[in-house]
CSV table of C-alpha atoms in Angstrom, one decimal:
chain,number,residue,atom,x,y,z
Z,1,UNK,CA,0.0,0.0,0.0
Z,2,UNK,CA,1.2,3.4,-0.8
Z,3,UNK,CA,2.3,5.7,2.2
Z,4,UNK,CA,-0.5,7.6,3.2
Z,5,UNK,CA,1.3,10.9,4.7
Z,6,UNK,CA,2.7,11.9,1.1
Z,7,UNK,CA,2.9,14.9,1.3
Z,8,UNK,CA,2.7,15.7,-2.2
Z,9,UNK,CA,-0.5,14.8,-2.1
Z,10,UNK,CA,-1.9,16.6,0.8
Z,11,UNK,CA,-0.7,20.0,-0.7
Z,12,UNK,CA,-3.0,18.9,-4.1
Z,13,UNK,CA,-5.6,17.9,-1.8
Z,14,UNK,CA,-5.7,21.5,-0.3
Z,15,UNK,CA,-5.2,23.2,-3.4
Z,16,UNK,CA,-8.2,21.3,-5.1
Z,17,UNK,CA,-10.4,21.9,-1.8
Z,18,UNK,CA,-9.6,25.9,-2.2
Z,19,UNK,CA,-10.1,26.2,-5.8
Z,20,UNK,CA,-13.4,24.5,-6.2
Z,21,UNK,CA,-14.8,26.5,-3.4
Z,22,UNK,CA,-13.6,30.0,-5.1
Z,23,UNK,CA,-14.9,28.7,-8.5
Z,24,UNK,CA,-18.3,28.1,-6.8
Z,25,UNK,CA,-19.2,31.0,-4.5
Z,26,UNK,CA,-17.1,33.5,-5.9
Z,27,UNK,CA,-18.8,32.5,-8.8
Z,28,UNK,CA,-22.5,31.9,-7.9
Z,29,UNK,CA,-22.0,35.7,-6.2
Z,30,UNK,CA,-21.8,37.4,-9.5
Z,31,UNK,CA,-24.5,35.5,-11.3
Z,32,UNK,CA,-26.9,36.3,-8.5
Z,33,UNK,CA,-26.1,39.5,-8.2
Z,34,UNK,CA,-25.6,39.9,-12.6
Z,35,UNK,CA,-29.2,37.9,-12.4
Z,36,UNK,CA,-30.4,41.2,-10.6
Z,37,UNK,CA,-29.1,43.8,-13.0
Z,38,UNK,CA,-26.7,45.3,-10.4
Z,39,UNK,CA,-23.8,47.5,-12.3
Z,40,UNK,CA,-21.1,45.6,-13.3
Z,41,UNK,CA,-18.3,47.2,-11.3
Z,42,UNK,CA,-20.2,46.4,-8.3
Z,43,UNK,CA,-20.5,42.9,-9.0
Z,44,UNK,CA,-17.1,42.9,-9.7
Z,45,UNK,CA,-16.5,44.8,-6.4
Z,46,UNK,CA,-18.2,42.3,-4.3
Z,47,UNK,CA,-16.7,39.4,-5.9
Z,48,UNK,CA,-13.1,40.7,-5.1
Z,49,UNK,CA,-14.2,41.6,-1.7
Z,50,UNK,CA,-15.6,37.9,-1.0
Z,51,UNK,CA,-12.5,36.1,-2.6
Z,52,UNK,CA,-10.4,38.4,-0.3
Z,53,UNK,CA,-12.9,37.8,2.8
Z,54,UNK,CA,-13.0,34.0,2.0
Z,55,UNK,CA,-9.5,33.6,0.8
Z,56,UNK,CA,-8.5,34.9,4.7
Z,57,UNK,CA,-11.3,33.2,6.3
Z,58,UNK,CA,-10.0,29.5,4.6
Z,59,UNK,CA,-6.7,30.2,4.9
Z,60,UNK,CA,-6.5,31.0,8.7
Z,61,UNK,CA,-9.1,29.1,9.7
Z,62,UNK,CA,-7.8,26.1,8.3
Z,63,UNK,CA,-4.1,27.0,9.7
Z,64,UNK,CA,-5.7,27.6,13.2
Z,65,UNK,CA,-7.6,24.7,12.8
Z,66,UNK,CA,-4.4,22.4,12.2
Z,67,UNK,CA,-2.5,24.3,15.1
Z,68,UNK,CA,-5.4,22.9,17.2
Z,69,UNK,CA,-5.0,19.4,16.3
Z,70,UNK,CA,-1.0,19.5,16.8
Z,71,UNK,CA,-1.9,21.4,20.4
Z,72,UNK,CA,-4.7,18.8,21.1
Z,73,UNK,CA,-2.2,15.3,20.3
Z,74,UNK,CA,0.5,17.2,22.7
Z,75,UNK,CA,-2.3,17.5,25.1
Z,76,UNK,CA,-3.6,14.5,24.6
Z,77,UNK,CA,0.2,12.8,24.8
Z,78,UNK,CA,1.1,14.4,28.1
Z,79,UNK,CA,-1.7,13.0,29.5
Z,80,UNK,CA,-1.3,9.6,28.6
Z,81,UNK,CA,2.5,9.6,29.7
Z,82,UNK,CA,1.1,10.8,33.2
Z,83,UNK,CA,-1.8,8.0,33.1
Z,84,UNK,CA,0.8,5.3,32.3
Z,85,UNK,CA,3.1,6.3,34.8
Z,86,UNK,CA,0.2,7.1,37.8
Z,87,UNK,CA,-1.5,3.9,36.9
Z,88,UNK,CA,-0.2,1.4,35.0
Z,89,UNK,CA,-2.8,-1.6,35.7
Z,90,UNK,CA,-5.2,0.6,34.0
Z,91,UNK,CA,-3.4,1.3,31.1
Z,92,UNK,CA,-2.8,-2.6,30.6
Z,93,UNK,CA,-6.0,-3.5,30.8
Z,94,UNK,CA,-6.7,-0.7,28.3
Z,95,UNK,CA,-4.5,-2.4,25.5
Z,96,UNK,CA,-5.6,-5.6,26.7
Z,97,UNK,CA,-9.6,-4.8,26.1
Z,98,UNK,CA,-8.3,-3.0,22.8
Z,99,UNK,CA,-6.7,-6.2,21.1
Z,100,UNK,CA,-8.8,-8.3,22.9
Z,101,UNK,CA,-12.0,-6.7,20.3
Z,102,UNK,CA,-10.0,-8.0,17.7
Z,103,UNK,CA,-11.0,-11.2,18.8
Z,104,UNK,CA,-7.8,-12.2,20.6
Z,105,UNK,CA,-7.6,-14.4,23.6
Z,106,UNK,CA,-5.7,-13.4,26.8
Z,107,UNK,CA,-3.0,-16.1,26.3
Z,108,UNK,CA,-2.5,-14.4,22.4
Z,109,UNK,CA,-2.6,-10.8,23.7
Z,110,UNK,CA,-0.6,-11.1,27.1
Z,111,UNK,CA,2.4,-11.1,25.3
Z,112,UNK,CA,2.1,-8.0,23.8
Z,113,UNK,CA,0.9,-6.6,26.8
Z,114,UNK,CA,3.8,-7.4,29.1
Z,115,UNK,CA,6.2,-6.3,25.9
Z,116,UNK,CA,4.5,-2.7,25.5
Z,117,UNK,CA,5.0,-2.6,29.4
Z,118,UNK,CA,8.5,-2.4,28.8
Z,119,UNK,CA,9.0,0.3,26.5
Z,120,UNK,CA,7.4,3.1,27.5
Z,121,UNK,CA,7.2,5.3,24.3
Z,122,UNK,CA,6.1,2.4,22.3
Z,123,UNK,CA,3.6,1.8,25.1
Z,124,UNK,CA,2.6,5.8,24.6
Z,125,UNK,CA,2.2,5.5,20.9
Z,126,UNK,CA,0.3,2.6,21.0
Z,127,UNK,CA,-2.4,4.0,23.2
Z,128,UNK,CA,-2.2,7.6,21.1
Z,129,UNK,CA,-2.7,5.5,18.1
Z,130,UNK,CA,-5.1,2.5,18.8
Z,131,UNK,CA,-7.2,3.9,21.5
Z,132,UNK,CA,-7.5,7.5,20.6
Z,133,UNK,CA,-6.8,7.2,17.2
Z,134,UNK,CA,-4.8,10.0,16.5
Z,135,UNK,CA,-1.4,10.6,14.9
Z,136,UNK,CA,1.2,13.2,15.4
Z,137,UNK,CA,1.3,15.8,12.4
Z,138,UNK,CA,4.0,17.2,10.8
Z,139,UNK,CA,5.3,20.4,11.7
Z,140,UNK,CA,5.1,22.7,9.3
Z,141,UNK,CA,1.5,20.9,7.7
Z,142,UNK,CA,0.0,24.3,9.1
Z,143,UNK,CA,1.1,26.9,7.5
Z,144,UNK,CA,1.7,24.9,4.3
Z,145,UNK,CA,-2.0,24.1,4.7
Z,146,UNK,CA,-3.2,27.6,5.0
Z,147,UNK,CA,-0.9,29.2,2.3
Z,148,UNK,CA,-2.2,26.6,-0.4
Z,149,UNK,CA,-6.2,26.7,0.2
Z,150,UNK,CA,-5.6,30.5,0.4
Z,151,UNK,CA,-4.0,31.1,-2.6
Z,152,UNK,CA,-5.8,28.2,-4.4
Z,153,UNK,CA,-9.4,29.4,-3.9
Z,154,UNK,CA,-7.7,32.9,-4.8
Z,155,UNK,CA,-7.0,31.9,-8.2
Z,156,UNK,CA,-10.4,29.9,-8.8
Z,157,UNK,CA,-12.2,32.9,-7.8
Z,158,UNK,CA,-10.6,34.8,-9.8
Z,159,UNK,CA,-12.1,32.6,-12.8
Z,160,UNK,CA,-15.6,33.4,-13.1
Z,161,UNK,CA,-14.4,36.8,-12.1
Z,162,UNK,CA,-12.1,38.0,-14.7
Z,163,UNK,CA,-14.9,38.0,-17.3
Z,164,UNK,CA,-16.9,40.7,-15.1
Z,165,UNK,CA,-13.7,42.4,-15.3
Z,166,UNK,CA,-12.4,42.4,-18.7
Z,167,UNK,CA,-15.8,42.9,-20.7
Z,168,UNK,CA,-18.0,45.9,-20.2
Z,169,UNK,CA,-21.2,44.5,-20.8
Z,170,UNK,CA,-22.7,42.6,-18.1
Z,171,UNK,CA,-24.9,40.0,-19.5
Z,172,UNK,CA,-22.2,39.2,-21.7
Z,173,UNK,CA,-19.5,39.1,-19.1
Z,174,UNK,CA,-22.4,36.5,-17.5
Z,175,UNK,CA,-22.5,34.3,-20.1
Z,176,UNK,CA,-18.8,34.1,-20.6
Z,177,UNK,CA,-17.9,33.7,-16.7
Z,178,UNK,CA,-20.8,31.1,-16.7
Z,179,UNK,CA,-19.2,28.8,-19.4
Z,180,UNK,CA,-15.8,29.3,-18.1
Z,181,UNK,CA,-16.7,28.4,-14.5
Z,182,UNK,CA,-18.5,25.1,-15.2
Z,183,UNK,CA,-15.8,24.1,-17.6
Z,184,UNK,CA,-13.1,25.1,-14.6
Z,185,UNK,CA,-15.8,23.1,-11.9
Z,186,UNK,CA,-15.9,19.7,-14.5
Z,187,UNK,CA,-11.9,20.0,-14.9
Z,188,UNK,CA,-11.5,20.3,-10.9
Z,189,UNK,CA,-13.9,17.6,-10.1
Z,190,UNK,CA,-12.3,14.9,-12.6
Z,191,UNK,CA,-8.9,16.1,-10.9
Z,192,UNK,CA,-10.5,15.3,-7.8
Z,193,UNK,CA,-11.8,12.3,-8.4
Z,194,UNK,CA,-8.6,11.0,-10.2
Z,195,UNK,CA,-6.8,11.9,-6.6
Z,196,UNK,CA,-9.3,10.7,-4.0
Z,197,UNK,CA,-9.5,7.7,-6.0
Z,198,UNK,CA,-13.9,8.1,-7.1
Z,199,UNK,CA,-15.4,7.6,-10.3
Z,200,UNK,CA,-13.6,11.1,-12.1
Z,201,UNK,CA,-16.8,11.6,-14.4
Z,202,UNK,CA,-19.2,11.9,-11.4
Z,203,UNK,CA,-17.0,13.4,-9.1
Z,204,UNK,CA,-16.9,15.8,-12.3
Z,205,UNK,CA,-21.0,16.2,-12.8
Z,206,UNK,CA,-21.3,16.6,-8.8
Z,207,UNK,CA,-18.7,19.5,-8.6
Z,208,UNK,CA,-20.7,21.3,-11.7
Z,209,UNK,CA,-23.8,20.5,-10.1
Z,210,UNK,CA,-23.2,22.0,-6.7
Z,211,UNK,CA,-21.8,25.1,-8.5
Z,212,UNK,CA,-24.9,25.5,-10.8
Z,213,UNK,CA,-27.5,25.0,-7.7
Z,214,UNK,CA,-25.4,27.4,-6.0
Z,215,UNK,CA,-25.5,29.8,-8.3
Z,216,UNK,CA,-29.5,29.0,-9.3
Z,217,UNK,CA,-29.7,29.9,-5.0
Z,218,UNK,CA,-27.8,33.0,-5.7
Z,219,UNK,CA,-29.4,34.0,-8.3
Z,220,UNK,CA,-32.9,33.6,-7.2
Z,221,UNK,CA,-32.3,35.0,-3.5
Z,222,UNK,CA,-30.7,38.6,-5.6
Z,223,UNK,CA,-33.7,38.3,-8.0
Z,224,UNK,CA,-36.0,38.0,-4.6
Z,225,UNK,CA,-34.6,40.8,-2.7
C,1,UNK,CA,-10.9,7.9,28.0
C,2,UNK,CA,-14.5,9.4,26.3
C,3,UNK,CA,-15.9,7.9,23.3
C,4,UNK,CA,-14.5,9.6,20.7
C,5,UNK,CA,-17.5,9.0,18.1
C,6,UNK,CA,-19.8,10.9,20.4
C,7,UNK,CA,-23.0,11.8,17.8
C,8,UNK,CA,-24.1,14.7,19.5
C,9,UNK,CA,-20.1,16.0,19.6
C,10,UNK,CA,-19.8,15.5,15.7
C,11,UNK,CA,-22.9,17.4,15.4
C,12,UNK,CA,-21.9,20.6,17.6
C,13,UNK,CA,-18.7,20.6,15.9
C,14,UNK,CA,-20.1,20.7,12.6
C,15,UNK,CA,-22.5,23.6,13.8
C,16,UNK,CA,-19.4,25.6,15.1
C,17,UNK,CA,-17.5,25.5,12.0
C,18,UNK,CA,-21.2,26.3,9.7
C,19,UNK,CA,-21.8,29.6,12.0
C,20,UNK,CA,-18.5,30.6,12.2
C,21,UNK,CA,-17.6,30.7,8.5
C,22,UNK,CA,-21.4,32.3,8.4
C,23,UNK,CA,-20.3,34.9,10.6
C,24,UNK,CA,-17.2,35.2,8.9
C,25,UNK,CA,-17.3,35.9,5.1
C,26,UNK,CA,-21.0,37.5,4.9
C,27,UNK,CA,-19.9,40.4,6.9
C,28,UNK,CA,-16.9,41.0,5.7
C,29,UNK,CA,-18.6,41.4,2.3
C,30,UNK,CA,-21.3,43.3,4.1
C,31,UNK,CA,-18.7,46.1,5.8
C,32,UNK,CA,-16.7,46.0,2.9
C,33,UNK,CA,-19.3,46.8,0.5
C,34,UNK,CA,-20.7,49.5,3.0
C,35,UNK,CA,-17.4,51.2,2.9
C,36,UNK,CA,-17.3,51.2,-0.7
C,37,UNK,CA,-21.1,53.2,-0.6
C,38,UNK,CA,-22.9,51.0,-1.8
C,39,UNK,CA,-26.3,50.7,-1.8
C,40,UNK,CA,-27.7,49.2,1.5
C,41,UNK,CA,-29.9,47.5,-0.9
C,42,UNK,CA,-27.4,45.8,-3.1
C,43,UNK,CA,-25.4,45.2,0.3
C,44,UNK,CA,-28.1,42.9,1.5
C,45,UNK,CA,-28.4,41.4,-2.1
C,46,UNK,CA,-24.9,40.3,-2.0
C,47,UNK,CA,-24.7,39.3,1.6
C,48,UNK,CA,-27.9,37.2,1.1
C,49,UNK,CA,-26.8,35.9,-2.2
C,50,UNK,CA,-23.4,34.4,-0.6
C,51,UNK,CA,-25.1,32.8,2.2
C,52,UNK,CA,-27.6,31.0,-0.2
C,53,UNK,CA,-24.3,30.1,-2.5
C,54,UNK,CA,-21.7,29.5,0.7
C,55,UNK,CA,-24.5,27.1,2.1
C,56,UNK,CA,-25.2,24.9,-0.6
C,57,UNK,CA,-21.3,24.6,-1.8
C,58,UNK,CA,-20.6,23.5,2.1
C,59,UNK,CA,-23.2,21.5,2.8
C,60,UNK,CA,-23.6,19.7,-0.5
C,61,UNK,CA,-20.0,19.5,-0.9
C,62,UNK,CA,-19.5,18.5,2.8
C,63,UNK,CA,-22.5,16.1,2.1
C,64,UNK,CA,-20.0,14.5,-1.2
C,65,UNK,CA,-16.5,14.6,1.0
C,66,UNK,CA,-18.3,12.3,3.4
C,67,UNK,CA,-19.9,10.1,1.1
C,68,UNK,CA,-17.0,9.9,-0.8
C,69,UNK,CA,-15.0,8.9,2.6
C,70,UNK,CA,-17.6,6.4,3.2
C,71,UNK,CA,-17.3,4.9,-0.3
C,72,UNK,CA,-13.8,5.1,-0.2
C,73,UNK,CA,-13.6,3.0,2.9
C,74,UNK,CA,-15.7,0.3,1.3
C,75,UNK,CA,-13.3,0.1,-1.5
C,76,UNK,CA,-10.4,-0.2,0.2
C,77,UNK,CA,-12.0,-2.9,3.1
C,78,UNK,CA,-12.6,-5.2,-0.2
C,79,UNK,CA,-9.5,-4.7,-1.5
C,80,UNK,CA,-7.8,-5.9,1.9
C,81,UNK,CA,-10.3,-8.7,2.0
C,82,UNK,CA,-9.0,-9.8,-1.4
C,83,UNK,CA,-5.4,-9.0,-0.5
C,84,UNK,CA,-6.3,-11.5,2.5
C,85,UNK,CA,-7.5,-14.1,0.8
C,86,UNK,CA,-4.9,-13.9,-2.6
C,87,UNK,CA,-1.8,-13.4,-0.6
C,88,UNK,CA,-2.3,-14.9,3.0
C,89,UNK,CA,1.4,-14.8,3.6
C,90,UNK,CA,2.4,-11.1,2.8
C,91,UNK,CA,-0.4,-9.8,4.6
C,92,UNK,CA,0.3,-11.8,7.7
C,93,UNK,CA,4.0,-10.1,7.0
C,94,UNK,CA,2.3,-6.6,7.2
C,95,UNK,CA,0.9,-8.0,10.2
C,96,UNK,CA,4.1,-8.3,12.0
C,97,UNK,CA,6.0,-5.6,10.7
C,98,UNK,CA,3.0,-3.0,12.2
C,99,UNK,CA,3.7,-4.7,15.8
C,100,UNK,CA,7.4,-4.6,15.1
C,101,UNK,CA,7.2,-1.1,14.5
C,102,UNK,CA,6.0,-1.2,18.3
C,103,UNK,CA,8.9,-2.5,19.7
C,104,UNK,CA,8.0,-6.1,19.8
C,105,UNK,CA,10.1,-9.3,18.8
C,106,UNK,CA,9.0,-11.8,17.0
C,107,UNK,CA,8.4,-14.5,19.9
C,108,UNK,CA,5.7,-11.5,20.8
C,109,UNK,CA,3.9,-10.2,17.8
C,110,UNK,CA,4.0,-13.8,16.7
C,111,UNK,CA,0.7,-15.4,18.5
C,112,UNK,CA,-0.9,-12.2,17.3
C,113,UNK,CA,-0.6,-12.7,14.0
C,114,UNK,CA,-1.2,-16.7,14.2
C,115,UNK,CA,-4.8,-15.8,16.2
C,116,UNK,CA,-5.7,-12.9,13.4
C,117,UNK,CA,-4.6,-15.3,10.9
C,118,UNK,CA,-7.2,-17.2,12.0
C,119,UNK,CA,-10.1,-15.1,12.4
C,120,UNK,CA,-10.5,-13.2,8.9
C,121,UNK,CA,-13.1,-10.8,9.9
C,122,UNK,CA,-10.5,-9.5,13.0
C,123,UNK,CA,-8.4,-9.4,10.4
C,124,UNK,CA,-9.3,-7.2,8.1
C,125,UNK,CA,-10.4,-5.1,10.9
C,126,UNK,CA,-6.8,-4.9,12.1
C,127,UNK,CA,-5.9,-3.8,8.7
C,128,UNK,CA,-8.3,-1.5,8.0
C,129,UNK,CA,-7.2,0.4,11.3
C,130,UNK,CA,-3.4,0.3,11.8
C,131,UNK,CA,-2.5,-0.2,8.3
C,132,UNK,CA,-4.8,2.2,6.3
C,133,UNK,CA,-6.0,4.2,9.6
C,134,UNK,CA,-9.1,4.3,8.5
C,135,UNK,CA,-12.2,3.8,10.9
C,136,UNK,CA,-16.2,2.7,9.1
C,137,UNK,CA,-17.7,5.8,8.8
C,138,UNK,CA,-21.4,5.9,10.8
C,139,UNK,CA,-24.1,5.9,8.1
C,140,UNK,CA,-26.0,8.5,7.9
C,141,UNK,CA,-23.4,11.0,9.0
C,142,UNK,CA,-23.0,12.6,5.6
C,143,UNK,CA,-26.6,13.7,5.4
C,144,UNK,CA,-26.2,14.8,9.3
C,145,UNK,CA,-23.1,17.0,8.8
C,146,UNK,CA,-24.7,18.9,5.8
C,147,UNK,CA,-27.8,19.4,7.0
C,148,UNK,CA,-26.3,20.8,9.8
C,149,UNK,CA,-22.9,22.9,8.4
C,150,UNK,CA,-25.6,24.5,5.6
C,151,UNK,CA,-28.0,25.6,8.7
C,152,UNK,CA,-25.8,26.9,10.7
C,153,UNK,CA,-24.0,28.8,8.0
C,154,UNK,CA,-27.2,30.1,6.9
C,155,UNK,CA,-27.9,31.0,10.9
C,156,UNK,CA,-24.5,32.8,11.4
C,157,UNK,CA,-24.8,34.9,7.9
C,158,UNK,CA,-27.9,36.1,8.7
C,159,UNK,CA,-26.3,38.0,12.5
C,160,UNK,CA,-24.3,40.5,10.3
C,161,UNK,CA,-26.7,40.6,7.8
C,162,UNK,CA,-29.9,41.7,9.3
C,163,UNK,CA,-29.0,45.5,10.8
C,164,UNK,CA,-28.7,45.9,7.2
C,165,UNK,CA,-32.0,44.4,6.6
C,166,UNK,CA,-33.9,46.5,9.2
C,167,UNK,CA,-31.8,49.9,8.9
C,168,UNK,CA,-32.3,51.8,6.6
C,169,UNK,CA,-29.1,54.1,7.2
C,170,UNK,CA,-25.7,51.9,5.5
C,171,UNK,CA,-23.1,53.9,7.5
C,172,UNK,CA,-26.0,53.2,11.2
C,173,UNK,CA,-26.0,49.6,9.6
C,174,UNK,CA,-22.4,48.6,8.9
C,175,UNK,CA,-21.5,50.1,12.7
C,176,UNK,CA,-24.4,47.5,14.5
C,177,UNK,CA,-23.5,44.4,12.2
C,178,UNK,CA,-19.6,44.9,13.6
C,179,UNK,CA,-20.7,45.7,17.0
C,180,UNK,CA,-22.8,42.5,16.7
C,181,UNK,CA,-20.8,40.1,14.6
C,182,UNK,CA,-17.5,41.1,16.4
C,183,UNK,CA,-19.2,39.5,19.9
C,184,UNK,CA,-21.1,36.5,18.1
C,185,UNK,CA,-17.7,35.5,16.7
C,186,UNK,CA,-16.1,36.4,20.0
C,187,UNK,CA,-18.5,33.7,21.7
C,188,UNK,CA,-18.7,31.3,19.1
C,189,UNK,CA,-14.8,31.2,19.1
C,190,UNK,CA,-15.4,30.6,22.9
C,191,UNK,CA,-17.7,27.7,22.5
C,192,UNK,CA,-15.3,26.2,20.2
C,193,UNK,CA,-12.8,26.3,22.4
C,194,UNK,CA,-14.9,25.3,25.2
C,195,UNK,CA,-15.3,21.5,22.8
C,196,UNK,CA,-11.8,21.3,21.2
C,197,UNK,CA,-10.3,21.6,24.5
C,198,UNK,CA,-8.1,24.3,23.6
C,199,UNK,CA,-8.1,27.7,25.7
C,200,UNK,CA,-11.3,29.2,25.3
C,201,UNK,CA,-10.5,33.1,25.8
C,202,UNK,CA,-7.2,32.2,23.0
C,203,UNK,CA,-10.3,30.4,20.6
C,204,UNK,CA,-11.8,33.4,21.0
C,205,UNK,CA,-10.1,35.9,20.4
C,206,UNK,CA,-8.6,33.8,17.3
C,207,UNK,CA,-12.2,33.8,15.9
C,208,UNK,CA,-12.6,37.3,16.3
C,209,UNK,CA,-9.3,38.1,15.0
C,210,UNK,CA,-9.9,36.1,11.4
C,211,UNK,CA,-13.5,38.0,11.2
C,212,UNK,CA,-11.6,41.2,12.0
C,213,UNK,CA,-9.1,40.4,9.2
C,214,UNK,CA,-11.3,39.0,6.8
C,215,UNK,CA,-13.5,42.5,7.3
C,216,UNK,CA,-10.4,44.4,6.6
C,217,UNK,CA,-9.4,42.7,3.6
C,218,UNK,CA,-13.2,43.1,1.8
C,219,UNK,CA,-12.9,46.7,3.4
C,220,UNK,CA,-9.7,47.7,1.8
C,221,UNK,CA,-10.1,46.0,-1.9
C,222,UNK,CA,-14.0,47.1,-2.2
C,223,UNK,CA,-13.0,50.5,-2.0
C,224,UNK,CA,-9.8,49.8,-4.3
C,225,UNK,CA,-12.2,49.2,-7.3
């Protein structure tokens, strides 16, 4: 099996996470707001503004987010140093009952137990990995995270965008960033669905989709108000 | 130790992150259009307009990124249990090589892998979890995390949005949504911290900080164009 933490792949993960959102509402903004004959500078105004709001939203939410998983396994780490070391018993019996649900019996599973005993960082990982499930990030993963969702949905915003900006007319500008963003939304989804290993052609209709319902939403709210 | 797949802890979480990104981009676009004088009008057209789009692109593309999980852990759980039965032998090897990585010798991993070996659903199960670290996803979860991300973003845009909505002065308007945004983030970044076990007044002030941020950023490139 291929090693999951490539990291290669993470940073294409994030960039294809940030694009497709700043295709869609970047996108689905200015149709809504085209859809209800609002002067094309200011739909190009508040699409700029949103790609810049969301852009900064994404990007340091997802960084802080990340920080808080890295602060929560160190948390989480300490503690069960101090739990091994205040009661080990309890922590026995906790890898015990843990490979015991994989339907060994005690004479199979004591072995491992006692072993783990003896080495008490392997006995620390085991119980960060198998009983709480978590793993330690990378350093770093953070900021790398943030900077490439930032900048990615950055650019796909600026997709169905640059129409409103280079052509004068509005409804035309429509039309044009309409075909551009679907074909961008089809492209993205088949990337994503060549990467996260789905069927590329639906993960490709599904990516349209939810951009062409958001925008229909968008568009109908704007027409509304 | 709590169990982590706590159903009513999944479903908070996924109401935190729906209201604060909510909170976050529709006022931004909302204060940044104001300071660019525009119509209060076409300010609630806009703000509404993203929160229809920015709902539907997170919770239907939330809804996908867990389905897609989900169908992606049922592809790889048959390939295992065709690995398993095809080539018995290297798996068993994988087997020991994930206990070895624990510190244990072979006269100790060895009953493990003998009783797994044995017991093909166990097995797999082992697999699935140390070698792929990947857990079966709870049905229905997909549906539950949309539903509930689209909602809350939908509750959290409409905070900054509606003194824009029920005054009819922009400058009055834009003043009351910071006033009121600023605190809602300010407590919602609380709450979060309050759950993710990180230091609440620091989650806070983080979450008021990104809003703060974003604001600026729509602020400064609204009145740009």
């Amino acid at each position: 099996h291929v090693e999951r933490h490539f990291m290669a792949g993470e940073i294409v993960r994030d960039a294809v996470m940030g694009a497709s959102d700043g295709l869609t509402v970047p996108f689905a903004l200015a149709a809504g707001l085209s859809g209800a004959s609002v002067p094309s500078l200011v739909v190009v105004t508040a699409g700029l503004a949103e790609v810049a709001a969301g852009a900064i939203a994404m990007g340091l939410g997802g960084y802080l987010a990340a920080k808080s998983e890295a602060d929560h396994y160190e948390k989480e780490r300490k503690r069960e140093e101090e739990e091994i070391e205040r009661s080990p018993e309890t922590e026995a019996e906790e890898v015990a009952e843990i490979l015991a649900n994989f339907g060994l019996m005690q004479s199979e599973y004591e072995p491992v137990v006692a072993a783990l005993r003896k080495r008490r960082d392997a006995w620390v990982d085991f119980m960060m990995r198998f009983e709480l499930g978590l793993e330690r990030p990378e350093p770093g993963r953070a900021m790398r995270s943030a900077a490439t969702i930032s900048l990615a949905y950055v650019v796909g915003g600026m997709i169905p965008l640059l129409p409103y900006m280079l052509l004068s007319e509005v409804f035309m500008a429509l039309k044009v960033s309409v075909g551009v963003t679907l074909l961008a939304l089809f492209v993205f989804g088949y990337v994503k669905g060549l990467f996260t290993g789905s069927r590329p052609f639906s993960s490709a209709l599904q990516t349209t989709c939810i951009g062409a319902l958001a925008s229909a939403a968008a568009f109908l709210i704007a027409r509304a108000v």
